[in-house]
Amino acid sequence: MSDITALSASELAESLASGDLSSAEITQAHLDRMEATEGIVGSFLARSETALDTAQHSDARRKKGEARSPLEGVPVAIKDVLCTTDMVTTAGSRILEGWIPPYDATVVRKLREAGLVPLGKTNMDEFAMGSSTEHSGYHVTKNPWDLSRAPGGSGGGSAAAVAARQAPVAIGSDTGGSIRQPAAFTGTVGVKPTYGGVSRYGVIALASSLDQVGPVSRTVRDSALIHDVIGGHDPQDSTSIPTPWASMTEAADTGAQAADLAGLRVGVVKQLVTEGIQPGVKQRFDEALELMAAQGAEIIEVDAPHCEYAVAAYYLVLPAEASSNLAKFDSVRFGLRVTPEGNPTVEDVMAATRDQGFGDEVKRRIILGTYALSAGYYDAYYGSAQKVRTLIQRDFAQAFDKVDVLVSPSAPTTAFPLGAKLDDPLAMWAGDLTTIPVNLAGIPGMSLPMGLDPEDGLPVGLQLMAPAYEDARLYKAGATLERLFFERDGYLVSSRTPEVV
Ligand code: GLN
């Protein structure tokens, strides 16, 4: 048997079903891998102390013929923004240091009920604000492809863990790209489901009108398997969509078996393929379009003119909602409490706690958001941003009248060097151009590797977008494309992580 940690979740599931491997063996292999690589990669904020016990319990169930899902016994890493009763949950912030939630997020509960084995909580930018994971209140996560580079963010820990084979699959959250951009930077697959497709109950809120939870994996099918476990209606989340969903796994399997892309209408969003795109990213994107055309897809250029204002609108909507969501971190109910000397008032304690507990990026956004929501400015800032959002939604709706899926590069660049954008928030934010419109429109988006940049040798992500509720379309098209890229290149990008082999 080849190295267990090189196997995909689908392959692990098969080995478990056939009895070739036990969950205890699989889990131990990943724990060993974490032990060997965590010192250089730094994907995790907390490790589960019960993973092996859970795995043994899972093996016992399977022996009795009581496997709860195809993924029974498969390990998973969980972004630290999801509440877990058995592990500290901090959202990457010092203000929640040591906090153990009283309940599991619905997604975590569903993973446990499907028999998956949580390995630990992954590193992230504080409260999911960032694009490099450098805004974590704890430590920097390195990109397993090049340790001098960022793994993307905010879910850099989940993506790095999967790329470094510390976990076969991981859970992320995506408010403006935090699943897709780290996936692109680490050569993995990441999916932001339709808004309302996956429960946010027990997910520490960043911007409630944008947040979605989704999978990160090394293959399209693995993301589909996870999506099927975590997706679906949850009465505890009022934004959760009550209608039933198609099977993402079946869609991925259909796509993988498709001979070609005949009949697929692929729209290229002009405004997301801008001048500023790194030449190697543009080259791989053009080659992907050529490949799709050669395989029978019809490539159509489409306009989404208001995407030009997407970054500006997002960086008003997000701070506004975040400033309100983060008001609950007041030193009274959760985590840290800093009591200044002398005879402090309640307000003094709150101010000192928030000053010490929050990092610079979080403070920056709270200030921005509070300002944007303040009397006299509300209409000019938050109101205008919401109008832009409606226009972007309309742009996408019109585009989907003409095409089945939309495509763009997942990010304008490959993974940038650590520190490169840390002192320049505007540069950091500008990199979110390609992913943000998807959240503003509420539609599903997938990033999958489409090759390596010929200059820096780093992974390049292709973003696929579909109309709301049509997540299955992404898995079908994504699985066909993944196979086509494999046939063209002779390898899957996600199987090669040079710095940690
Ligand atoms: N990079 C974006 C931001 O900083 C996206 C964050 C996210 O999706 N959580 O807001």
PDB file of C-alpha atoms in Angstrom, residues 92-354:
ATOM      1  CA  GLY A  92      -7.860  32.781  15.062  1.00  0.00           C
ATOM      2  CA  SER A  93      -8.338  35.504  17.665  1.00  0.00           C
ATOM      3  CA  ARG A  94      -6.653  36.080  21.014  1.00  0.00           C
ATOM      4  CA  ILE A  95      -9.951  37.399  22.320  1.00  0.00           C
ATOM      5  CA  LEU A  96     -11.269  33.812  22.296  1.00  0.00           C
ATOM      6  CA  GLU A  97      -8.077  32.153  23.507  1.00  0.00           C
ATOM      7  CA  GLY A  98      -8.929  28.951  25.365  1.00  0.00           C
ATOM      8  CA  TRP A  99     -12.684  29.159  24.668  1.00  0.00           C
ATOM      9  CA  ILE A 100     -14.454  25.820  24.428  1.00  0.00           C
ATOM     10  CA  PRO A 101     -17.973  26.233  23.009  1.00  0.00           C
ATOM     11  CA  PRO A 102     -20.950  24.617  24.744  1.00  0.00           C
ATOM     12  CA  TYR A 103     -22.240  23.110  21.484  1.00  0.00           C
ATOM     13  CA  ASP A 104     -21.063  21.808  18.102  1.00  0.00           C
ATOM     14  CA  ALA A 105     -21.741  23.681  14.873  1.00  0.00           C
ATOM     15  CA  THR A 106     -24.333  21.835  12.780  1.00  0.00           C
ATOM     16  CA  VAL A 107     -21.628  21.093  10.197  1.00  0.00           C
ATOM     17  CA  VAL A 108     -19.434  19.551  12.891  1.00  0.00           C
ATOM     18  CA  ARG A 109     -22.351  17.530  14.220  1.00  0.00           C
ATOM     19  CA  LYS A 110     -23.107  16.255  10.722  1.00  0.00           C
ATOM     20  CA  LEU A 111     -19.472  15.279  10.168  1.00  0.00           C
ATOM     21  CA  ARG A 112     -19.434  13.365  13.451  1.00  0.00           C
ATOM     22  CA  GLU A 113     -22.777  11.705  12.679  1.00  0.00           C
ATOM     23  CA  ALA A 114     -21.429  10.605   9.283  1.00  0.00           C
ATOM     24  CA  GLY A 115     -18.533   8.949  11.133  1.00  0.00           C
ATOM     25  CA  LEU A 116     -15.730  11.313  10.107  1.00  0.00           C
ATOM     26  CA  VAL A 117     -12.825  11.718  12.496  1.00  0.00           C
ATOM     27  CA  PRO A 118     -11.968  15.344  13.388  1.00  0.00           C
ATOM     28  CA  LEU A 119      -8.168  15.777  13.578  1.00  0.00           C
ATOM     29  CA  GLY A 120      -7.964  19.356  14.757  1.00  0.00           C
ATOM     30  CA  LYS A 121      -8.803  23.004  14.183  1.00  0.00           C
ATOM     31  CA  THR A 122      -7.028  24.842  11.403  1.00  0.00           C
ATOM     32  CA  ASN A 123      -5.359  28.226  11.442  1.00  0.00           C
ATOM     33  CA  MET A 124      -7.020  31.253   9.892  1.00  0.00           C
ATOM     34  CA  ASP A 125      -6.893  35.013   9.675  1.00  0.00           C
ATOM     35  CA  GLU A 126      -8.489  36.468  12.781  1.00  0.00           C
ATOM     36  CA  PHE A 127     -12.293  36.235  12.424  1.00  0.00           C
ATOM     37  CA  ALA A 128     -11.678  35.234   8.790  1.00  0.00           C
ATOM     38  CA  MET A 129     -10.510  38.720   7.831  1.00  0.00           C
ATOM     39  CA  GLY A 130      -7.628  38.381   5.432  1.00  0.00           C
ATOM     40  CA  SER A 131      -6.180  36.708   2.370  1.00  0.00           C
ATOM     41  CA  SER A 132      -2.939  35.226   3.685  1.00  0.00           C
ATOM     42  CA  THR A 133      -3.555  33.765   7.181  1.00  0.00           C
ATOM     43  CA  GLU A 134      -0.898  36.212   8.400  1.00  0.00           C
ATOM     44  CA  HIS A 135      -3.592  38.015  10.423  1.00  0.00           C
ATOM     45  CA  SER A 136      -3.970  34.976  12.680  1.00  0.00           C
ATOM     46  CA  GLY A 137      -3.589  35.983  16.314  1.00  0.00           C
ATOM     47  CA  TYR A 138      -1.393  32.900  16.843  1.00  0.00           C
ATOM     48  CA  HIS A 139       1.084  31.978  14.126  1.00  0.00           C
ATOM     49  CA  VAL A 140       1.806  32.128  10.426  1.00  0.00           C
ATOM     50  CA  THR A 141       0.905  29.162   8.220  1.00  0.00           C
ATOM     51  CA  LYS A 142       3.340  28.429   5.386  1.00  0.00           C
ATOM     52  CA  ASN A 143       2.421  27.331   1.903  1.00  0.00           C
ATOM     53  CA  PRO A 144       3.500  23.683   1.474  1.00  0.00           C
ATOM     54  CA  TRP A 145       4.481  24.505  -2.134  1.00  0.00           C
ATOM     55  CA  ASP A 146       6.975  27.156  -1.064  1.00  0.00           C
ATOM     56  CA  LEU A 147       7.516  27.806   2.612  1.00  0.00           C
ATOM     57  CA  SER A 148       8.406  31.442   1.983  1.00  0.00           C
ATOM     58  CA  ARG A 149       4.913  32.053   0.611  1.00  0.00           C
ATOM     59  CA  ALA A 150       1.435  32.523   2.055  1.00  0.00           C
ATOM     60  CA  PRO A 151      -1.100  29.701   1.779  1.00  0.00           C
ATOM     61  CA  GLY A 152      -3.816  32.269   1.062  1.00  0.00           C
ATOM     62  CA  GLY A 153      -6.554  33.174   3.472  1.00  0.00           C
ATOM     63  CA  SER A 154      -8.485  33.360   5.507  1.00  0.00           C
ATOM     64  CA  GLY A 155      -8.608  29.557   5.472  1.00  0.00           C
ATOM     65  CA  GLY A 156      -4.893  29.024   4.828  1.00  0.00           C
ATOM     66  CA  GLY A 157      -4.723  26.377   7.551  1.00  0.00           C
ATOM     67  CA  SER A 158      -7.377  24.131   5.996  1.00  0.00           C
ATOM     68  CA  ALA A 159      -5.840  24.410   2.521  1.00  0.00           C
ATOM     69  CA  ALA A 160      -2.275  23.887   3.763  1.00  0.00           C
ATOM     70  CA  ALA A 161      -3.340  20.856   5.829  1.00  0.00           C
ATOM     71  CA  VAL A 162      -4.877  19.213   2.754  1.00  0.00           C
ATOM     72  CA  ALA A 163      -1.980  20.157   0.445  1.00  0.00           C
ATOM     73  CA  ALA A 164       0.569  18.879   2.985  1.00  0.00           C
ATOM     74  CA  ARG A 165      -1.384  15.609   3.343  1.00  0.00           C
ATOM     75  CA  GLN A 166      -1.990  16.215   7.053  1.00  0.00           C
ATOM     76  CA  ALA A 167      -5.689  15.677   6.331  1.00  0.00           C
ATOM     77  CA  PRO A 168      -7.426  14.247   3.269  1.00  0.00           C
ATOM     78  CA  VAL A 169     -10.233  16.795   3.468  1.00  0.00           C
ATOM     79  CA  ALA A 170     -10.983  19.943   5.428  1.00  0.00           C
ATOM     80  CA  ILE A 171     -13.785  22.359   6.166  1.00  0.00           C
ATOM     81  CA  GLY A 172     -13.462  26.051   5.379  1.00  0.00           C
ATOM     82  CA  SER A 173     -15.639  29.145   5.353  1.00  0.00           C
ATOM     83  CA  ASP A 174     -15.918  31.624   2.530  1.00  0.00           C
ATOM     84  CA  THR A 175     -17.205  35.176   2.898  1.00  0.00           C
ATOM     85  CA  GLY A 176     -15.227  36.715   0.062  1.00  0.00           C
ATOM     86  CA  GLY A 177     -12.994  33.888  -1.136  1.00  0.00           C
ATOM     87  CA  SER A 178     -11.542  32.253   1.974  1.00  0.00           C
ATOM     88  CA  ILE A 179     -12.056  28.735   0.639  1.00  0.00           C
ATOM     89  CA  ARG A 180     -11.361  29.304  -3.056  1.00  0.00           C
ATOM     90  CA  GLN A 181      -8.295  31.557  -2.907  1.00  0.00           C
ATOM     91  CA  PRO A 182      -6.358  29.335  -0.443  1.00  0.00           C
ATOM     92  CA  ALA A 183      -7.361  26.336  -2.594  1.00  0.00           C
ATOM     93  CA  ALA A 184      -5.920  28.105  -5.643  1.00  0.00           C
ATOM     94  CA  PHE A 185      -2.706  28.981  -3.766  1.00  0.00           C
ATOM     95  CA  THR A 186      -2.151  25.423  -2.551  1.00  0.00           C
ATOM     96  CA  GLY A 187      -3.198  23.391  -5.593  1.00  0.00           C
ATOM     97  CA  THR A 188      -6.310  22.008  -3.913  1.00  0.00           C
ATOM     98  CA  VAL A 189     -10.031  22.030  -4.698  1.00  0.00           C
ATOM     99  CA  GLY A 190     -12.336  24.313  -2.717  1.00  0.00           C
ATOM    100  CA  VAL A 191     -16.035  25.037  -2.969  1.00  0.00           C
ATOM    101  CA  LYS A 192     -18.198  27.873  -1.724  1.00  0.00           C
ATOM    102  CA  PRO A 193     -21.761  26.522  -1.870  1.00  0.00           C
ATOM    103  CA  THR A 194     -24.852  28.573  -2.745  1.00  0.00           C
ATOM    104  CA  TYR A 195     -25.668  31.010   0.060  1.00  0.00           C
ATOM    105  CA  GLY A 196     -27.954  29.077   2.377  1.00  0.00           C
ATOM    106  CA  GLY A 197     -26.809  25.664   1.143  1.00  0.00           C
ATOM    107  CA  VAL A 198     -24.817  24.738   4.247  1.00  0.00           C
ATOM    108  CA  SER A 199     -25.794  25.590   7.807  1.00  0.00           C
ATOM    109  CA  ARG A 200     -23.959  28.385   9.620  1.00  0.00           C
ATOM    110  CA  TYR A 201     -25.350  27.413  13.026  1.00  0.00           C
ATOM    111  CA  GLY A 202     -22.338  27.421  15.331  1.00  0.00           C
ATOM    112  CA  VAL A 203     -20.103  29.196  12.824  1.00  0.00           C
ATOM    113  CA  ILE A 204     -18.621  32.379  14.274  1.00  0.00           C
ATOM    114  CA  ALA A 205     -20.151  35.037  12.025  1.00  0.00           C
ATOM    115  CA  LEU A 206     -18.050  37.435   9.981  1.00  0.00           C
ATOM    116  CA  ALA A 207     -20.550  38.976   7.533  1.00  0.00           C
ATOM    117  CA  SER A 208     -23.840  37.179   7.850  1.00  0.00           C
ATOM    118  CA  SER A 209     -25.180  38.056   4.397  1.00  0.00           C
ATOM    119  CA  LEU A 210     -22.092  36.530   2.758  1.00  0.00           C
ATOM    120  CA  ASP A 211     -20.710  33.698   4.943  1.00  0.00           C
ATOM    121  CA  GLN A 212     -20.861  30.110   3.669  1.00  0.00           C
ATOM    122  CA  VAL A 213     -19.178  26.912   4.832  1.00  0.00           C
ATOM    123  CA  GLY A 214     -17.687  24.470   2.329  1.00  0.00           C
ATOM    124  CA  PRO A 215     -15.140  21.739   1.607  1.00  0.00           C
ATOM    125  CA  VAL A 216     -11.419  21.731   0.716  1.00  0.00           C
ATOM    126  CA  SER A 217      -9.903  18.577  -0.764  1.00  0.00           C
ATOM    127  CA  ARG A 218      -7.411  17.203  -3.274  1.00  0.00           C
ATOM    128  CA  THR A 219     -10.044  16.021  -5.771  1.00  0.00           C
ATOM    129  CA  VAL A 220     -13.405  17.299  -6.989  1.00  0.00           C
ATOM    130  CA  ARG A 221     -15.114  14.085  -5.915  1.00  0.00           C
ATOM    131  CA  ASP A 222     -13.803  14.418  -2.357  1.00  0.00           C
ATOM    132  CA  SER A 223     -15.314  17.885  -2.060  1.00  0.00           C
ATOM    133  CA  ALA A 224     -18.588  16.481  -3.383  1.00  0.00           C
ATOM    134  CA  LEU A 225     -18.586  13.735  -0.740  1.00  0.00           C
ATOM    135  CA  ILE A 226     -18.079  16.289   2.020  1.00  0.00           C
ATOM    136  CA  HIS A 227     -20.630  18.674   0.515  1.00  0.00           C
ATOM    137  CA  ASP A 228     -23.242  15.909   0.593  1.00  0.00           C
ATOM    138  CA  VAL A 229     -22.507  15.325   4.285  1.00  0.00           C
ATOM    139  CA  ILE A 230     -22.582  18.944   5.456  1.00  0.00           C
ATOM    140  CA  GLY A 231     -25.191  20.413   3.097  1.00  0.00           C
ATOM    141  CA  GLY A 232     -28.953  20.583   3.443  1.00  0.00           C
ATOM    142  CA  HIS A 233     -31.577  22.314   5.482  1.00  0.00           C
ATOM    143  CA  ASP A 234     -31.009  23.202   9.112  1.00  0.00           C
ATOM    144  CA  PRO A 235     -33.948  24.691  11.023  1.00  0.00           C
ATOM    145  CA  GLN A 236     -31.434  26.273  13.399  1.00  0.00           C
ATOM    146  CA  ASP A 237     -30.142  28.573  10.646  1.00  0.00           C
ATOM    147  CA  SER A 238     -32.851  30.917   9.405  1.00  0.00           C
ATOM    148  CA  THR A 239     -30.970  31.504   6.138  1.00  0.00           C
ATOM    149  CA  SER A 240     -30.754  27.787   5.368  1.00  0.00           C
ATOM    150  CA  ILE A 241     -32.568  26.792   2.161  1.00  0.00           C
ATOM    151  CA  PRO A 242     -35.336  24.252   2.840  1.00  0.00           C
ATOM    152  CA  THR A 243     -35.488  22.657  -0.630  1.00  0.00           C
ATOM    153  CA  PRO A 244     -33.750  19.313  -1.199  1.00  0.00           C
ATOM    154  CA  TRP A 245     -30.411  19.259  -3.053  1.00  0.00           C
ATOM    155  CA  ALA A 246     -29.103  17.071  -5.844  1.00  0.00           C
ATOM    156  CA  SER A 247     -26.331  14.634  -4.919  1.00  0.00           C
ATOM    157  CA  MET A 248     -23.007  16.387  -5.500  1.00  0.00           C
ATOM    158  CA  THR A 249     -21.198  13.034  -5.541  1.00  0.00           C
ATOM    159  CA  GLU A 250     -23.413  11.710  -8.330  1.00  0.00           C
ATOM    160  CA  ALA A 251     -22.826  14.919 -10.268  1.00  0.00           C
ATOM    161  CA  ALA A 252     -19.053  14.528  -9.841  1.00  0.00           C
ATOM    162  CA  ASP A 253     -19.209  10.881 -10.951  1.00  0.00           C
ATOM    163  CA  THR A 254     -21.273  11.783 -14.017  1.00  0.00           C
ATOM    164  CA  GLY A 255     -18.778  14.517 -14.854  1.00  0.00           C
ATOM    165  CA  ALA A 256     -15.761  12.249 -14.419  1.00  0.00           C
ATOM    166  CA  GLN A 257     -17.277   9.732 -16.834  1.00  0.00           C
ATOM    167  CA  ALA A 258     -18.314  12.282 -19.462  1.00  0.00           C
ATOM    168  CA  ALA A 259     -16.425  11.838 -22.714  1.00  0.00           C
ATOM    169  CA  ASP A 260     -16.001  15.563 -23.237  1.00  0.00           C
ATOM    170  CA  LEU A 261     -17.632  18.968 -22.626  1.00  0.00           C
ATOM    171  CA  ALA A 262     -19.902  18.884 -25.664  1.00  0.00           C
ATOM    172  CA  GLY A 263     -22.802  21.306 -25.346  1.00  0.00           C
ATOM    173  CA  LEU A 264     -21.479  23.125 -22.268  1.00  0.00           C
ATOM    174  CA  ARG A 265     -21.777  26.893 -22.643  1.00  0.00           C
ATOM    175  CA  VAL A 266     -18.894  28.497 -20.766  1.00  0.00           C
ATOM    176  CA  GLY A 267     -18.981  32.229 -20.095  1.00  0.00           C
ATOM    177  CA  VAL A 268     -15.751  34.141 -19.550  1.00  0.00           C
ATOM    178  CA  VAL A 269     -16.422  37.107 -17.292  1.00  0.00           C
ATOM    179  CA  LYS A 270     -14.543  39.929 -18.989  1.00  0.00           C
ATOM    180  CA  GLN A 271     -14.315  42.074 -15.851  1.00  0.00           C
ATOM    181  CA  LEU A 272     -12.670  39.258 -13.855  1.00  0.00           C
ATOM    182  CA  VAL A 273      -9.871  38.736 -16.360  1.00  0.00           C
ATOM    183  CA  THR A 274      -8.195  42.101 -15.918  1.00  0.00           C
ATOM    184  CA  GLU A 275      -4.893  43.644 -16.972  1.00  0.00           C
ATOM    185  CA  GLY A 276      -3.468  43.073 -13.509  1.00  0.00           C
ATOM    186  CA  ILE A 277      -3.458  39.291 -13.789  1.00  0.00           C
ATOM    187  CA  GLN A 278      -0.063  37.615 -13.441  1.00  0.00           C
ATOM    188  CA  PRO A 279       1.146  36.480 -16.911  1.00  0.00           C
ATOM    189  CA  GLY A 280       1.515  32.819 -15.907  1.00  0.00           C
ATOM    190  CA  VAL A 281      -2.008  32.773 -14.480  1.00  0.00           C
ATOM    191  CA  LYS A 282      -3.357  34.326 -17.678  1.00  0.00           C
ATOM    192  CA  GLN A 283      -1.459  31.774 -19.769  1.00  0.00           C
ATOM    193  CA  ARG A 284      -2.881  28.797 -17.874  1.00  0.00           C
ATOM    194  CA  PHE A 285      -6.359  30.335 -18.030  1.00  0.00           C
ATOM    195  CA  ASP A 286      -6.130  30.792 -21.822  1.00  0.00           C
ATOM    196  CA  GLU A 287      -4.903  27.206 -22.179  1.00  0.00           C
ATOM    197  CA  ALA A 288      -7.815  25.981 -20.073  1.00  0.00           C
ATOM    198  CA  LEU A 289     -10.230  27.830 -22.358  1.00  0.00           C
ATOM    199  CA  GLU A 290      -8.540  26.252 -25.411  1.00  0.00           C
ATOM    200  CA  LEU A 291      -8.834  22.825 -23.836  1.00  0.00           C
ATOM    201  CA  MET A 292     -12.518  23.364 -23.059  1.00  0.00           C
ATOM    202  CA  ALA A 293     -13.180  24.531 -26.621  1.00  0.00           C
ATOM    203  CA  ALA A 294     -11.295  21.560 -28.048  1.00  0.00           C
ATOM    204  CA  GLN A 295     -13.499  19.296 -25.924  1.00  0.00           C
ATOM    205  CA  GLY A 296     -16.707  20.697 -27.357  1.00  0.00           C
ATOM    206  CA  ALA A 297     -17.516  23.550 -24.968  1.00  0.00           C
ATOM    207  CA  GLU A 298     -18.789  26.773 -26.418  1.00  0.00           C
ATOM    208  CA  ILE A 299     -16.765  29.695 -25.055  1.00  0.00           C
ATOM    209  CA  ILE A 300     -18.691  32.942 -24.813  1.00  0.00           C
ATOM    210  CA  GLU A 301     -17.397  36.247 -23.501  1.00  0.00           C
ATOM    211  CA  VAL A 302     -19.874  37.793 -21.081  1.00  0.00           C
ATOM    212  CA  ASP A 303     -20.121  41.131 -19.337  1.00  0.00           C
ATOM    213  CA  ALA A 304     -20.660  41.682 -15.655  1.00  0.00           C
ATOM    214  CA  PRO A 305     -19.920  45.408 -15.690  1.00  0.00           C
ATOM    215  CA  HIS A 306     -20.634  46.072 -12.024  1.00  0.00           C
ATOM    216  CA  CYS A 307     -17.918  43.668 -10.899  1.00  0.00           C
ATOM    217  CA  GLU A 308     -15.660  46.668 -11.270  1.00  0.00           C
ATOM    218  CA  TYR A 309     -17.166  47.975  -8.032  1.00  0.00           C
ATOM    219  CA  ALA A 310     -17.310  44.620  -6.258  1.00  0.00           C
ATOM    220  CA  VAL A 311     -14.224  45.085  -4.067  1.00  0.00           C
ATOM    221  CA  ALA A 312     -15.324  48.570  -2.988  1.00  0.00           C
ATOM    222  CA  ALA A 313     -18.863  47.403  -2.205  1.00  0.00           C
ATOM    223  CA  TYR A 314     -17.662  44.281  -0.381  1.00  0.00           C
ATOM    224  CA  TYR A 315     -15.273  46.262   1.813  1.00  0.00           C
ATOM    225  CA  LEU A 316     -18.233  48.323   3.009  1.00  0.00           C
ATOM    226  CA  VAL A 317     -20.792  45.532   3.416  1.00  0.00           C
ATOM    227  CA  LEU A 318     -18.329  43.233   5.185  1.00  0.00           C
ATOM    228  CA  PRO A 319     -16.949  45.713   7.744  1.00  0.00           C
ATOM    229  CA  ALA A 320     -20.486  47.000   8.434  1.00  0.00           C
ATOM    230  CA  GLU A 321     -21.790  43.523   9.218  1.00  0.00           C
ATOM    231  CA  ALA A 322     -18.583  42.466  10.983  1.00  0.00           C
ATOM    232  CA  SER A 323     -18.592  45.522  13.256  1.00  0.00           C
ATOM    233  CA  SER A 324     -22.046  44.512  14.384  1.00  0.00           C
ATOM    234  CA  ASN A 325     -21.297  40.771  14.682  1.00  0.00           C
ATOM    235  CA  LEU A 326     -18.129  41.396  16.679  1.00  0.00           C
ATOM    236  CA  ALA A 327     -19.858  43.655  19.210  1.00  0.00           C
ATOM    237  CA  LYS A 328     -20.604  40.534  21.259  1.00  0.00           C
ATOM    238  CA  PHE A 329     -16.916  40.148  22.150  1.00  0.00           C
ATOM    239  CA  ASP A 330     -17.295  42.464  25.086  1.00  0.00           C
ATOM    240  CA  SER A 331     -15.285  40.680  27.832  1.00  0.00           C
ATOM    241  CA  VAL A 332     -18.486  39.700  29.601  1.00  0.00           C
ATOM    242  CA  ARG A 333     -19.683  36.629  27.750  1.00  0.00           C
ATOM    243  CA  PHE A 334     -16.687  35.050  26.022  1.00  0.00           C
ATOM    244  CA  GLY A 335     -12.970  34.559  26.385  1.00  0.00           C
ATOM    245  CA  LEU A 336     -10.537  37.266  27.316  1.00  0.00           C
ATOM    246  CA  ARG A 337     -11.106  39.899  29.987  1.00  0.00           C
ATOM    247  CA  VAL A 338      -8.566  42.634  30.582  1.00  0.00           C
ATOM    248  CA  THR A 339      -9.070  44.746  33.693  1.00  0.00           C
ATOM    249  CA  PRO A 340      -7.105  47.974  33.654  1.00  0.00           C
ATOM    250  CA  GLU A 341      -5.518  49.209  36.884  1.00  0.00           C
ATOM    251  CA  GLY A 342      -7.245  51.639  39.188  1.00  0.00           C
ATOM    252  CA  ASN A 343     -10.986  51.743  39.407  1.00  0.00           C
ATOM    253  CA  PRO A 344     -12.131  50.811  35.900  1.00  0.00           C
ATOM    254  CA  THR A 345     -15.710  51.106  34.724  1.00  0.00           C
ATOM    255  CA  VAL A 346     -17.395  48.342  32.707  1.00  0.00           C
ATOM    256  CA  GLU A 347     -16.668  50.420  29.618  1.00  0.00           C
ATOM    257  CA  ASP A 348     -12.969  50.638  30.533  1.00  0.00           C
ATOM    258  CA  VAL A 349     -12.820  46.842  30.827  1.00  0.00           C
ATOM    259  CA  MET A 350     -14.546  46.358  27.488  1.00  0.00           C
ATOM    260  CA  ALA A 351     -12.276  48.870  25.755  1.00  0.00           C
ATOM    261  CA  ALA A 352      -9.104  47.360  27.228  1.00  0.00           C
ATOM    262  CA  THR A 353     -10.214  43.832  26.344  1.00  0.00           C
ATOM    263  CA  ARG A 354     -11.058  44.718  22.773  1.00  0.00           C
TER     264      ARG A 354
END
